[in-house]
Tab-separated table of C-alpha atoms and ligand atoms in Angstrom:
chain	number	residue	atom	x	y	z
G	1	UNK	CA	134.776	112.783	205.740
G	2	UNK	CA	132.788	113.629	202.272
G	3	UNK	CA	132.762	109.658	201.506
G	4	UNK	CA	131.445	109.069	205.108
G	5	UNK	CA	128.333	111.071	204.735
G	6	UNK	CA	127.774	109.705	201.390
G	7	UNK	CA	128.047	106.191	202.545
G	8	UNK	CA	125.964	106.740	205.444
G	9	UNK	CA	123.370	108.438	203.012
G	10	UNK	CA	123.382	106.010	201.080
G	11	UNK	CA	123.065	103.065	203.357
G	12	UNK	CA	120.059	105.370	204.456
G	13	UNK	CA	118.104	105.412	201.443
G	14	UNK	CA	118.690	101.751	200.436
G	15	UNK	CA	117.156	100.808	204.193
G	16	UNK	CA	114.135	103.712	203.153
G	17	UNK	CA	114.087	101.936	200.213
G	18	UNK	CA	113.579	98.047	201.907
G	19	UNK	CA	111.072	99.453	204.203
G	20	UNK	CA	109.217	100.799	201.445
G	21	UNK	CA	109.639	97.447	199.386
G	22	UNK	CA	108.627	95.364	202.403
G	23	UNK	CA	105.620	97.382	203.595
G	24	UNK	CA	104.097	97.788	200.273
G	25	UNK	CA	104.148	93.959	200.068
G	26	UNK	CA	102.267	93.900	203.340
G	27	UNK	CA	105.363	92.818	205.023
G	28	UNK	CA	105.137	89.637	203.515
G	29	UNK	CA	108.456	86.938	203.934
G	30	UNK	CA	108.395	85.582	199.948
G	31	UNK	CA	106.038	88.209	198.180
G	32	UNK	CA	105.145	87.579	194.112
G	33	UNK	CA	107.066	89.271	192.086
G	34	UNK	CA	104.724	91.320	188.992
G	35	UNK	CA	105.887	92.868	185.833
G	36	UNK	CA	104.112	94.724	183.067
G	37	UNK	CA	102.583	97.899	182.894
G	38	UNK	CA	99.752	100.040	184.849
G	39	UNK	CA	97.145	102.128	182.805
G	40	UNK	CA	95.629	105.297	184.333
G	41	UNK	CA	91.970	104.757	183.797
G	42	UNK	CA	91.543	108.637	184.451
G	43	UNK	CA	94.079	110.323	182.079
G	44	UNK	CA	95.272	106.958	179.676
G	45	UNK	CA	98.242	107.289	180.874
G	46	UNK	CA	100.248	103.994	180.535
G	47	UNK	CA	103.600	103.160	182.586
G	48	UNK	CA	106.054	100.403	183.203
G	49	UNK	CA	105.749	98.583	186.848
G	50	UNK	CA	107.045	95.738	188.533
G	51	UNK	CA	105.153	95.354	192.775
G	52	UNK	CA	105.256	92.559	194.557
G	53	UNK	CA	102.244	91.527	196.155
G	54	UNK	CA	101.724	88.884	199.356
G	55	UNK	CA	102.223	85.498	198.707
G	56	UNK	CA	99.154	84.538	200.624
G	57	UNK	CA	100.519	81.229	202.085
G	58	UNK	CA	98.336	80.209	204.982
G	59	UNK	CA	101.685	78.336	206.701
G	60	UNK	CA	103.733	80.501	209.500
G	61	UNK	CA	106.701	78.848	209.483
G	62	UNK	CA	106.679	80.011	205.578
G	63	UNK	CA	105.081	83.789	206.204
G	64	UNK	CA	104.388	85.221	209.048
G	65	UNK	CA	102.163	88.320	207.997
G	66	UNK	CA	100.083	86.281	205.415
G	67	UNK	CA	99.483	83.603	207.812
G	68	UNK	CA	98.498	85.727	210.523
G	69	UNK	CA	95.603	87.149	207.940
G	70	UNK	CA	94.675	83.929	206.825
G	71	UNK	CA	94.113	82.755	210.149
G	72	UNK	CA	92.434	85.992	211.266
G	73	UNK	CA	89.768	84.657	208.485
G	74	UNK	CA	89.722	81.459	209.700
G	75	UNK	CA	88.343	82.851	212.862
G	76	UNK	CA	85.998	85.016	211.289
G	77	UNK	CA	84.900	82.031	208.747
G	78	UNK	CA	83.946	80.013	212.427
G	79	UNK	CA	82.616	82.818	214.168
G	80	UNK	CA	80.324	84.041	211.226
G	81	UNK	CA	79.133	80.337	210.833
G	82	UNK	CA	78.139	80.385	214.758
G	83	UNK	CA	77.110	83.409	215.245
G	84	UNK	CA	76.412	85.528	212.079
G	85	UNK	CA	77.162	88.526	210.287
G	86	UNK	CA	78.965	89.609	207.537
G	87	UNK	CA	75.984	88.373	205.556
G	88	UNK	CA	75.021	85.610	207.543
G	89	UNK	CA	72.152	86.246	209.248
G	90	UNK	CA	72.076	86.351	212.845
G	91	UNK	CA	69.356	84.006	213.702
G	92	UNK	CA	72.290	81.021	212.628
G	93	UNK	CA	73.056	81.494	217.007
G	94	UNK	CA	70.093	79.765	217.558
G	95	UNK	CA	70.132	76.831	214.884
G	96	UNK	CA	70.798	73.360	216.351
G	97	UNK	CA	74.894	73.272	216.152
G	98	UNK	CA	77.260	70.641	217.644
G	99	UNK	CA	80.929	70.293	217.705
G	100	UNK	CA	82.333	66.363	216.465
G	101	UNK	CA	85.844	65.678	216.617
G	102	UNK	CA	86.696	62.618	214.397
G	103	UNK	CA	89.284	60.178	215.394
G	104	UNK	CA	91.613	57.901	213.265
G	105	UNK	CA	91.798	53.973	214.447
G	106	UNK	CA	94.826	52.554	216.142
G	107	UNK	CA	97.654	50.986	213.544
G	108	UNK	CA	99.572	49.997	216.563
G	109	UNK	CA	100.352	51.090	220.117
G	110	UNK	CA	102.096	54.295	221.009
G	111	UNK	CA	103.330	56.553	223.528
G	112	UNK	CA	100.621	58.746	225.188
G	113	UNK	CA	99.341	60.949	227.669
G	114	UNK	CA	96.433	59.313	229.324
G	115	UNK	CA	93.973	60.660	232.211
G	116	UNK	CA	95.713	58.536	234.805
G	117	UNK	CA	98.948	60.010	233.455
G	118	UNK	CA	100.496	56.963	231.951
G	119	UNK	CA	101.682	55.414	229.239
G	120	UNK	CA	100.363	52.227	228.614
G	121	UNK	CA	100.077	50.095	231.556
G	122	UNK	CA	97.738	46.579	230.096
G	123	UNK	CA	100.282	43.765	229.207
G	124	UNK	CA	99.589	43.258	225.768
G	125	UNK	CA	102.905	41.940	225.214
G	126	UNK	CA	105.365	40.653	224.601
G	127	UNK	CA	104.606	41.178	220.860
G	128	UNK	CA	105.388	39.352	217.759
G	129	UNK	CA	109.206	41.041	217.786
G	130	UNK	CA	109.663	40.084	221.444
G	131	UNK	CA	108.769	43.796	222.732
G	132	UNK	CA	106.521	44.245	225.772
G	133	UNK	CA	104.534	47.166	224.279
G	134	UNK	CA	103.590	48.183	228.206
G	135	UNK	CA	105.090	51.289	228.970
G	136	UNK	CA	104.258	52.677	232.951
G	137	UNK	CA	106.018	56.137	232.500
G	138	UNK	CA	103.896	59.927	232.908
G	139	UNK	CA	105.660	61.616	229.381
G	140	UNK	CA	105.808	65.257	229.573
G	141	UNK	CA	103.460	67.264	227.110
G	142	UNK	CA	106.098	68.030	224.863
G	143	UNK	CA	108.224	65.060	225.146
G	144	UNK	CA	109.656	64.138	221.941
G	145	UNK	CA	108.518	60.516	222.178
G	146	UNK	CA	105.297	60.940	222.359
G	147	UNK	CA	102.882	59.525	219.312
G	148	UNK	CA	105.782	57.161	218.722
G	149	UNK	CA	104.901	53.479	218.210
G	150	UNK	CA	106.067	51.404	221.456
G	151	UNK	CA	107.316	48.345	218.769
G	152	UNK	CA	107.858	50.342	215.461
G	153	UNK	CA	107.633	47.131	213.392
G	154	UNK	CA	103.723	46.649	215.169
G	155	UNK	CA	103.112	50.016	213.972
G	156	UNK	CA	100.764	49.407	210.727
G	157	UNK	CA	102.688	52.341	208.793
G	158	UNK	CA	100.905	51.452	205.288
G	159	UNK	CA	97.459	51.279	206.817
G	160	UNK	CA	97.972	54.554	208.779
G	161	UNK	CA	99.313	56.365	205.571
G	162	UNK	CA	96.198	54.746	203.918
G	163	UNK	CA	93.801	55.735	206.090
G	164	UNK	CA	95.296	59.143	205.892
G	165	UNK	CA	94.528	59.131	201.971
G	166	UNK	CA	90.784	58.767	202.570
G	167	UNK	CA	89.705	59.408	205.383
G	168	UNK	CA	88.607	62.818	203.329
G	169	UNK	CA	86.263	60.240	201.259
G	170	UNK	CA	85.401	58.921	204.943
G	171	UNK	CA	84.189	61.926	205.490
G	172	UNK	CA	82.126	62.976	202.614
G	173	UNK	CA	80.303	59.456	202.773
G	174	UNK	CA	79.795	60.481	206.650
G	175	UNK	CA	77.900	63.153	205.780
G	176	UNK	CA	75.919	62.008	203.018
G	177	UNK	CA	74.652	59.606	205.705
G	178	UNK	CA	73.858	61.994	208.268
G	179	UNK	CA	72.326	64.036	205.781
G	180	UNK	CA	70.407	60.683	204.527
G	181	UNK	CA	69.458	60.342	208.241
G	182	UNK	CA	67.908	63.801	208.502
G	183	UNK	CA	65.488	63.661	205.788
G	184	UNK	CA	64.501	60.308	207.115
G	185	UNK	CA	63.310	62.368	210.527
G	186	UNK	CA	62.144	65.097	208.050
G	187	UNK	CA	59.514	62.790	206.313
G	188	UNK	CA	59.041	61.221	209.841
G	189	UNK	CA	57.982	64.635	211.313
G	190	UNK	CA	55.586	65.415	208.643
G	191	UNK	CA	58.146	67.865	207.115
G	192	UNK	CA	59.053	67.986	203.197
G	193	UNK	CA	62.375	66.500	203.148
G	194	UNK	CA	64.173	69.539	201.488
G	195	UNK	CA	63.192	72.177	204.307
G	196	UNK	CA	66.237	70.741	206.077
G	197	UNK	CA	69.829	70.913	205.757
G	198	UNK	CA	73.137	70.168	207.493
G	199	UNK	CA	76.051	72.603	206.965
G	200	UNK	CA	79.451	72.040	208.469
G	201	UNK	CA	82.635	73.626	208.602
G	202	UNK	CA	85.748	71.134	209.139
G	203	UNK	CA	89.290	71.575	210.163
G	204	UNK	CA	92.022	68.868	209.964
G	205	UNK	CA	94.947	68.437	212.404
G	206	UNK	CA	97.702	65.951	212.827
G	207	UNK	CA	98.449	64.063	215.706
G	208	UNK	CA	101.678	63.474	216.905
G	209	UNK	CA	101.110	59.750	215.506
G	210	UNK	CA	100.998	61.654	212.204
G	211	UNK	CA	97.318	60.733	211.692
G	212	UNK	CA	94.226	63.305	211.234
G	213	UNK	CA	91.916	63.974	213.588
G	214	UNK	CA	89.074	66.321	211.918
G	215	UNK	CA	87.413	69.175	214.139
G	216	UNK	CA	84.120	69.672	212.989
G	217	UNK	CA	81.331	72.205	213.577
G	218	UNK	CA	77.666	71.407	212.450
G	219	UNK	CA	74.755	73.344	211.462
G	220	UNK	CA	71.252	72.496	211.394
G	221	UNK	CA	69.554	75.032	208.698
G	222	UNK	CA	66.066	75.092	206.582
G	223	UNK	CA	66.143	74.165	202.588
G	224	UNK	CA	66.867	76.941	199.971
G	225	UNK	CA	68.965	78.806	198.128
G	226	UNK	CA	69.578	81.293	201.601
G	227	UNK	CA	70.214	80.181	204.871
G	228	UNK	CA	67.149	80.171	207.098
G	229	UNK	CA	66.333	78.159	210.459
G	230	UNK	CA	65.304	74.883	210.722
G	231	UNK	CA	61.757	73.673	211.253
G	232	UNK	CA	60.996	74.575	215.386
G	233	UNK	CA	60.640	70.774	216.183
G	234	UNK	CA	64.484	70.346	214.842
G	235	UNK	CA	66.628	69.921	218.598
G	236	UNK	CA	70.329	69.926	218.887
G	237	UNK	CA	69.736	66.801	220.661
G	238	UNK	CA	68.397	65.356	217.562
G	239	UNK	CA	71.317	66.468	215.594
G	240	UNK	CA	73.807	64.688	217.881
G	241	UNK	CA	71.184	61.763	217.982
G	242	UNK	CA	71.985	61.759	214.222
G	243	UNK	CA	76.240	62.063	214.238
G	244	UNK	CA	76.506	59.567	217.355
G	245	UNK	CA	74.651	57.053	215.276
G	246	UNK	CA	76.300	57.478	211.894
G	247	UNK	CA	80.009	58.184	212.920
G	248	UNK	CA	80.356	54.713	214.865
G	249	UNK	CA	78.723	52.909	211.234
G	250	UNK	CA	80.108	54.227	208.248
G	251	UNK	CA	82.820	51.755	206.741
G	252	UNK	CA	83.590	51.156	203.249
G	253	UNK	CA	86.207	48.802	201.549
G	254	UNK	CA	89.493	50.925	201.165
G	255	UNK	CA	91.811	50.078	198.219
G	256	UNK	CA	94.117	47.731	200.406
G	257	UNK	CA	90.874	45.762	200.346
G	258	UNK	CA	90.658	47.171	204.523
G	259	UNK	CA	87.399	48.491	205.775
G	260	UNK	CA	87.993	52.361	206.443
G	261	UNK	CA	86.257	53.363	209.502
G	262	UNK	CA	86.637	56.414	212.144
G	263	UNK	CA	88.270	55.572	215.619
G	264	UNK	CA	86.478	54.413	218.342
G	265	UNK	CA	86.483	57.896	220.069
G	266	UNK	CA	85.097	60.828	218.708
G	267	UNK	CA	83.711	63.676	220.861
G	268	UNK	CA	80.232	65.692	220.548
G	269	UNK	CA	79.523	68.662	222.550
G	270	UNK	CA	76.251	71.034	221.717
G	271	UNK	CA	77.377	74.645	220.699
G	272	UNK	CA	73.691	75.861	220.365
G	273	UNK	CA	73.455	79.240	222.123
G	274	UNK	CA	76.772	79.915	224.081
G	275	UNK	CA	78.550	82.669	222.761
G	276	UNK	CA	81.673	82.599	224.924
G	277	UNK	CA	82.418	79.038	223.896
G	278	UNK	CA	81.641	80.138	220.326
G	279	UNK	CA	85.121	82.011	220.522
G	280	UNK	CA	87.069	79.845	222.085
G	281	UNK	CA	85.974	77.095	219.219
G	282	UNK	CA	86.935	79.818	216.673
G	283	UNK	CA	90.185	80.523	218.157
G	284	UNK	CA	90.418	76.797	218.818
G	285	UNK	CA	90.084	75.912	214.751
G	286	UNK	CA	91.285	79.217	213.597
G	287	UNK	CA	95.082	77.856	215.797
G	288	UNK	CA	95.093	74.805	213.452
G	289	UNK	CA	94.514	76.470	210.055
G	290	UNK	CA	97.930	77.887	209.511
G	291	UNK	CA	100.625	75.083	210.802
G	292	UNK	CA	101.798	72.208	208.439
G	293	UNK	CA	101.822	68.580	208.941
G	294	UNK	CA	104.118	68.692	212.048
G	295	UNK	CA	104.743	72.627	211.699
G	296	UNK	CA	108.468	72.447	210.717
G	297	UNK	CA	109.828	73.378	207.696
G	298	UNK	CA	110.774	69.672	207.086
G	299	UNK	CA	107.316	68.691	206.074
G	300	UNK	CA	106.248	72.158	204.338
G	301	UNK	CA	106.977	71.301	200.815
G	302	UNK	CA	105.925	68.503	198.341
G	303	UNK	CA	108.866	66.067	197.814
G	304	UNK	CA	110.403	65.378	194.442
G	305	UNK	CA	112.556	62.149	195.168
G	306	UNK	CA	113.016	59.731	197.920
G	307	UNK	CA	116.340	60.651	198.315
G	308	UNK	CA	114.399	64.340	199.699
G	309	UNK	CA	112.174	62.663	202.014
G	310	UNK	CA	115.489	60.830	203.353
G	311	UNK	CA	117.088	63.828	203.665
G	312	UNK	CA	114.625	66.193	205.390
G	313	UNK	CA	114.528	67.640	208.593
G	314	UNK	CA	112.037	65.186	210.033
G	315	UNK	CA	111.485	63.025	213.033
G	316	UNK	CA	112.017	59.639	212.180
G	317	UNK	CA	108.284	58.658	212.731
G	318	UNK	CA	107.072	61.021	210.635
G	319	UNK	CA	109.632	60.410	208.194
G	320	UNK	CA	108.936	56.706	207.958
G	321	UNK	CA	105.193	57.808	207.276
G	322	UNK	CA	106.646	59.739	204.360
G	323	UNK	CA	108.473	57.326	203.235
G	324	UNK	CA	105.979	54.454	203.220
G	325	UNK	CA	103.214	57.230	201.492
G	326	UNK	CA	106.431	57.755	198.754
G	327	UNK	CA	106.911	53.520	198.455
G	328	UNK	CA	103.219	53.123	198.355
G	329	UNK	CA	102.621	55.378	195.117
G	330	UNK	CA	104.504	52.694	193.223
G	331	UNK	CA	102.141	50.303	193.393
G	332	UNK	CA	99.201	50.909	190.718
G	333	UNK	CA	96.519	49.994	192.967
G	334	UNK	CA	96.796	52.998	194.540
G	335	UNK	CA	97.690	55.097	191.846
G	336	UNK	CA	94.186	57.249	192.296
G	337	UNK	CA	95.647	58.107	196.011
G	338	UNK	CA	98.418	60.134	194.510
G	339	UNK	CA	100.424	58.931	197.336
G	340	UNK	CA	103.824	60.576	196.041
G	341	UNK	CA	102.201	63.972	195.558
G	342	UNK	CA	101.174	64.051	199.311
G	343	UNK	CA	103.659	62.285	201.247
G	344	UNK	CA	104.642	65.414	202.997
G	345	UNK	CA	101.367	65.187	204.017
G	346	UNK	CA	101.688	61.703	205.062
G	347	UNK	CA	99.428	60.588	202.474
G	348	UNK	CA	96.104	63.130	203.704
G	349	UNK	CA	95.224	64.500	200.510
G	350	UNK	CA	92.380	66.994	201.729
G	351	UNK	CA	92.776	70.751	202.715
G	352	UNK	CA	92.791	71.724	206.114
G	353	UNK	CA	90.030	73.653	206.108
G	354	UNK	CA	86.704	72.798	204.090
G	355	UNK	CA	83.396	73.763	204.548
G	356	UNK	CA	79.884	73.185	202.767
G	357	UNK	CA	78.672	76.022	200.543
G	358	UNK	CA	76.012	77.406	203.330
G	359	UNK	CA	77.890	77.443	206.097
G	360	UNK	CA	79.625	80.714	206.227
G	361	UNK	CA	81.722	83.143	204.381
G	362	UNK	CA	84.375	82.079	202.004
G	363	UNK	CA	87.650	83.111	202.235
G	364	UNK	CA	88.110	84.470	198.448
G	365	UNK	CA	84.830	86.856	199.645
G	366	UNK	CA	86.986	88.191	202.892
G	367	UNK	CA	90.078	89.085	200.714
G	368	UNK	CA	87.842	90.368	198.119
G	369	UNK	CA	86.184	92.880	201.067
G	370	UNK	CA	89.630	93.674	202.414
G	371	UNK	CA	91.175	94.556	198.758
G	372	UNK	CA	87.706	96.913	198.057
G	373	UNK	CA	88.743	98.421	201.450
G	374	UNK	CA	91.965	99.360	200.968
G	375	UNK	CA	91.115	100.820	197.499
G	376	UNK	CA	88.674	103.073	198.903
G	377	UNK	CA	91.210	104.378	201.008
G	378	UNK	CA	93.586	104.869	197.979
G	379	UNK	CA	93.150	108.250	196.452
G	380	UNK	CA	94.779	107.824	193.386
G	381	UNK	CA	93.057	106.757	190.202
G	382	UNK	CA	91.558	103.784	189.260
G	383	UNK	CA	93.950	101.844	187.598
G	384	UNK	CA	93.582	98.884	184.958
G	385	UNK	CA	97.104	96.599	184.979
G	386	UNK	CA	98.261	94.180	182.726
G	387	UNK	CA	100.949	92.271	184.615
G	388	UNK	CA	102.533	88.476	184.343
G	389	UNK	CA	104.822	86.208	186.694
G	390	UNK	CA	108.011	87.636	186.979
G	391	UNK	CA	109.680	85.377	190.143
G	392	UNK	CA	109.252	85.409	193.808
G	393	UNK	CA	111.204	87.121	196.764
G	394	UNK	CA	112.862	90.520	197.479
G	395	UNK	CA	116.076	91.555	195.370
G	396	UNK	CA	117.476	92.882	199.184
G	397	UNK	CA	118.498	89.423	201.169
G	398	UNK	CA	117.617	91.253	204.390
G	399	UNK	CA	113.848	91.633	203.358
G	400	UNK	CA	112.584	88.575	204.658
G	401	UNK	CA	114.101	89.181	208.079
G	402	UNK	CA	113.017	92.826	208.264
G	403	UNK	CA	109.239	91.637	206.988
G	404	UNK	CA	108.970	89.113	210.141
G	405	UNK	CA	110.019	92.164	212.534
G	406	UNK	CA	108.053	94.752	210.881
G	407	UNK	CA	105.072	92.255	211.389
G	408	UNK	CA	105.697	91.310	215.301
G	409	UNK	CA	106.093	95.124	215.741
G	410	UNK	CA	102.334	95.416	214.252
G	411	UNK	CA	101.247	93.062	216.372
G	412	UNK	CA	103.130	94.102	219.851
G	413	UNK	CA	101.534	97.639	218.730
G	414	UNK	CA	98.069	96.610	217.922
G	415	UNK	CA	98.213	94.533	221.176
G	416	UNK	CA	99.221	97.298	223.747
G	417	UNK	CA	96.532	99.647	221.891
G	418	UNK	CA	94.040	96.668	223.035
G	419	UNK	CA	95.808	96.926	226.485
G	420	UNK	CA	95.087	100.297	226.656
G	421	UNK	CA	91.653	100.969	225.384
G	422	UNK	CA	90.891	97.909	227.878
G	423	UNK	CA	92.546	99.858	230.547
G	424	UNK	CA	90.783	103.089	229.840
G	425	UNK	CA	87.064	101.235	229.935
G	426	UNK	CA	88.089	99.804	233.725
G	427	UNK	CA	89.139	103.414	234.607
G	428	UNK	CA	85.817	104.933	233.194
G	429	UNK	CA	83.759	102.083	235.000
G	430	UNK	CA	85.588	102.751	238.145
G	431	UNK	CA	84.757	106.426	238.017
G	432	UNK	CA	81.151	105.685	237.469
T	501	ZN	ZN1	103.406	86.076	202.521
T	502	ZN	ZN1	105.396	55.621	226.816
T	503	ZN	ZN1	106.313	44.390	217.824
């Protein structure tokens, strides 16, 4: 009976003590581990400490809880940009601002969704292998063979992985033009060239073909060190006048010795002054900043050998674009691609979300305004701490588990508290 209770007490305060461990982490799946020692800035008191603090990966299928911050800031990062605030000034809502999305080219046909609902019905074929590459079926949304290439050897796998590897330098040359562009109408309109400026904020995604597609929002401002509106002549019109000129035109010789150009689609809508569909684009981008290449674990990490990228729980597409990204690096021509560094990423070696240094908020300054936040709620003293690496993870194996549920149970609660407040304000406006 005695060992019974003590067992069970035990068992209690090692499951106090993972609830402590995981909380104080921020229930965080793979937390940093910290050693070293804490000094009491109040009394000089010094003491031994080892915390583990959130590992801050932006990924969900890695952490949960720091990917559901990261893309909480996301969302503010958009919404600030549109709309202002948190030092942005408010007048940004008015600024000419479209929303581009940027296409890759085709490297070969594949299966689709189209508006008609199928496949691909022109007879291009048969092809070079003896394939027709016509294919009259309606695929489901989520069918797996989607984004697959109809003849896999008329799929142009080292262009595509190319053209993933700088279509980032694609894009910087884009907007040097359209920036180029506006000063041109500056000078034309009698205005000095640097009273204008273009801001953006850009978000990339992969397509089931495992090529990017960039999501971009655009913001006409004045010149100067602060942001301030454009010159009143400056029309969102003229701003998509500018990007549906340039996107179509920019081309430079890639290092395959292949002009690198945008698809043939791309998509412009104007954003100027609509602050419902404000949100949705900030939920819209914010959804794409935390998933990975083809959001499975498979494609999470950077490979170290071939032999990884063989072995990796990847869909054979995908895994061929890996594959050819990992061949590719031996070749010195491309050495400056760092094609072996990024063939998890199928050879894209941007970040998925970059913006120009006007356009909003930066994410360092929202975790900076979240840490002061928390410390002012801390009533203990200041402390000064001189910690160093010390590993990653929880010493309990059921921490990472228990993290994910104590983080779904934050969300479930913070949801039905929405719920609830919302139904409280009908009940009040029914009663008036
Ligand atoms: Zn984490
Ligand atoms: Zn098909
Ligand atoms: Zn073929």
């Amino acid at each position: 009976m005695e060992h019974h209770e003590s067992s069970a007490a035990s068992r209690a305060a090692s499951m106090e003590r993972l609830v402590k461990e995981v909380r104080s982490a921020g229930n965080c799946s793979h937390p940093v581990r910290l050693r070293g020692e804490l000094i009491n800035l109040a009394t000089g008191e010094i003491r031994p400490s080892s915390l583990r603090v959130a590992c801050k990966d932006r990924r969900s299928v890695h952490c949960l809880s720091c990917s559901a911050l990261y893309q909480a800031d996301a969302w503010i990062q958009v919404a600030v940009g549109l709309n202002g605030g948190k030092g942005v000034p408010e007048s940004v809502a008015t600024h000419p601002q479209v929303f581009l999305t940027l296409t890759a080219p085709s490297f070969g046909p594949v299966h689709r969704r189209t508006p008609s609902g199928r496949c691909q019905v022109r007879e291009y074929g048969p092809c070079p292998h003896g394939r027709s590459l016509r294919c009259r079926l309606r695929h489901d949304n989520n069918a797996d063979v989607l984004g697959t290439p109809i003849c896999e050897e008329c799929f142009d796998y080292s262009r595509a992985v190319l053209w993933n590897a700088q279509c980032s330098k694609l894009w910087n040359r884009t907007v040097q033009e359209m920036r180029r562009r506006l000063k041109v109408l500056a000078t034309k309109n009698d205005t000095e060239s640097n009273h204008v400026s273009l801001s953006y904020l850009k978000v990339a995604e992969f397509q089931r073909r495992g090529l990017v597609h960039f999501h971009v929002v655009l913001r006409l401002d004045g010149g100067g060190d602060q942001i301030s509106p454009p010159p009143p002549w400056l029309s969102s019109s003229m701003l998509a006048n500018i990007v549906s000129t340039t996107v179509p035109h920019v081309h430079w010789t890639g290092h395959d010795g292949h002009d690198v150009v945008w698809g043939e689609q791309f998509d412009l809508a104007d954003l100027t002054s609509s602050g419902e569909h404000h949100r949705r684009i900030a939920s819209y981008l914010a959804k794409y900043a935390t998933k990975t290449t083809d959001d499975s674990l498979g494609l999470a990490r950077r490979f170290r050998s071939r032999a990884d990228i063989e072995h990796a729980q990847v869909e054979p597409h995908r895994m061929k674009l890996a594959l050819t990204s990992w061949d590719l690096a031996q070749r010195p021509e491309f050495a400056p691609l760092r094609l072996a560094h990024h063939a998890h990423a199928l050879g894209y070696t941007g970040q998925i979300i970059t913006k120009s240094r006007h356009f909003s908020v930066t994410f360092a300054s929202l975790r900076e305004v979240r840490a002061d936040f928390q410390r002012s709620r801390s009533d203990s003293d200041p402390t000064l701490a001189h910690l160093h690496y010390d590993g990653r993870g929880y010493d309990d194996p059921r921490a990472p588990h228990a993290a994910e549920m104590f983080h779904r149970m934050k969300v479930e609660l913070r949801q039905e508290a929405a719920a609830r407040r919302r139904q409280v304000a009908a009940a009040v406006e029914v009663d008036q």
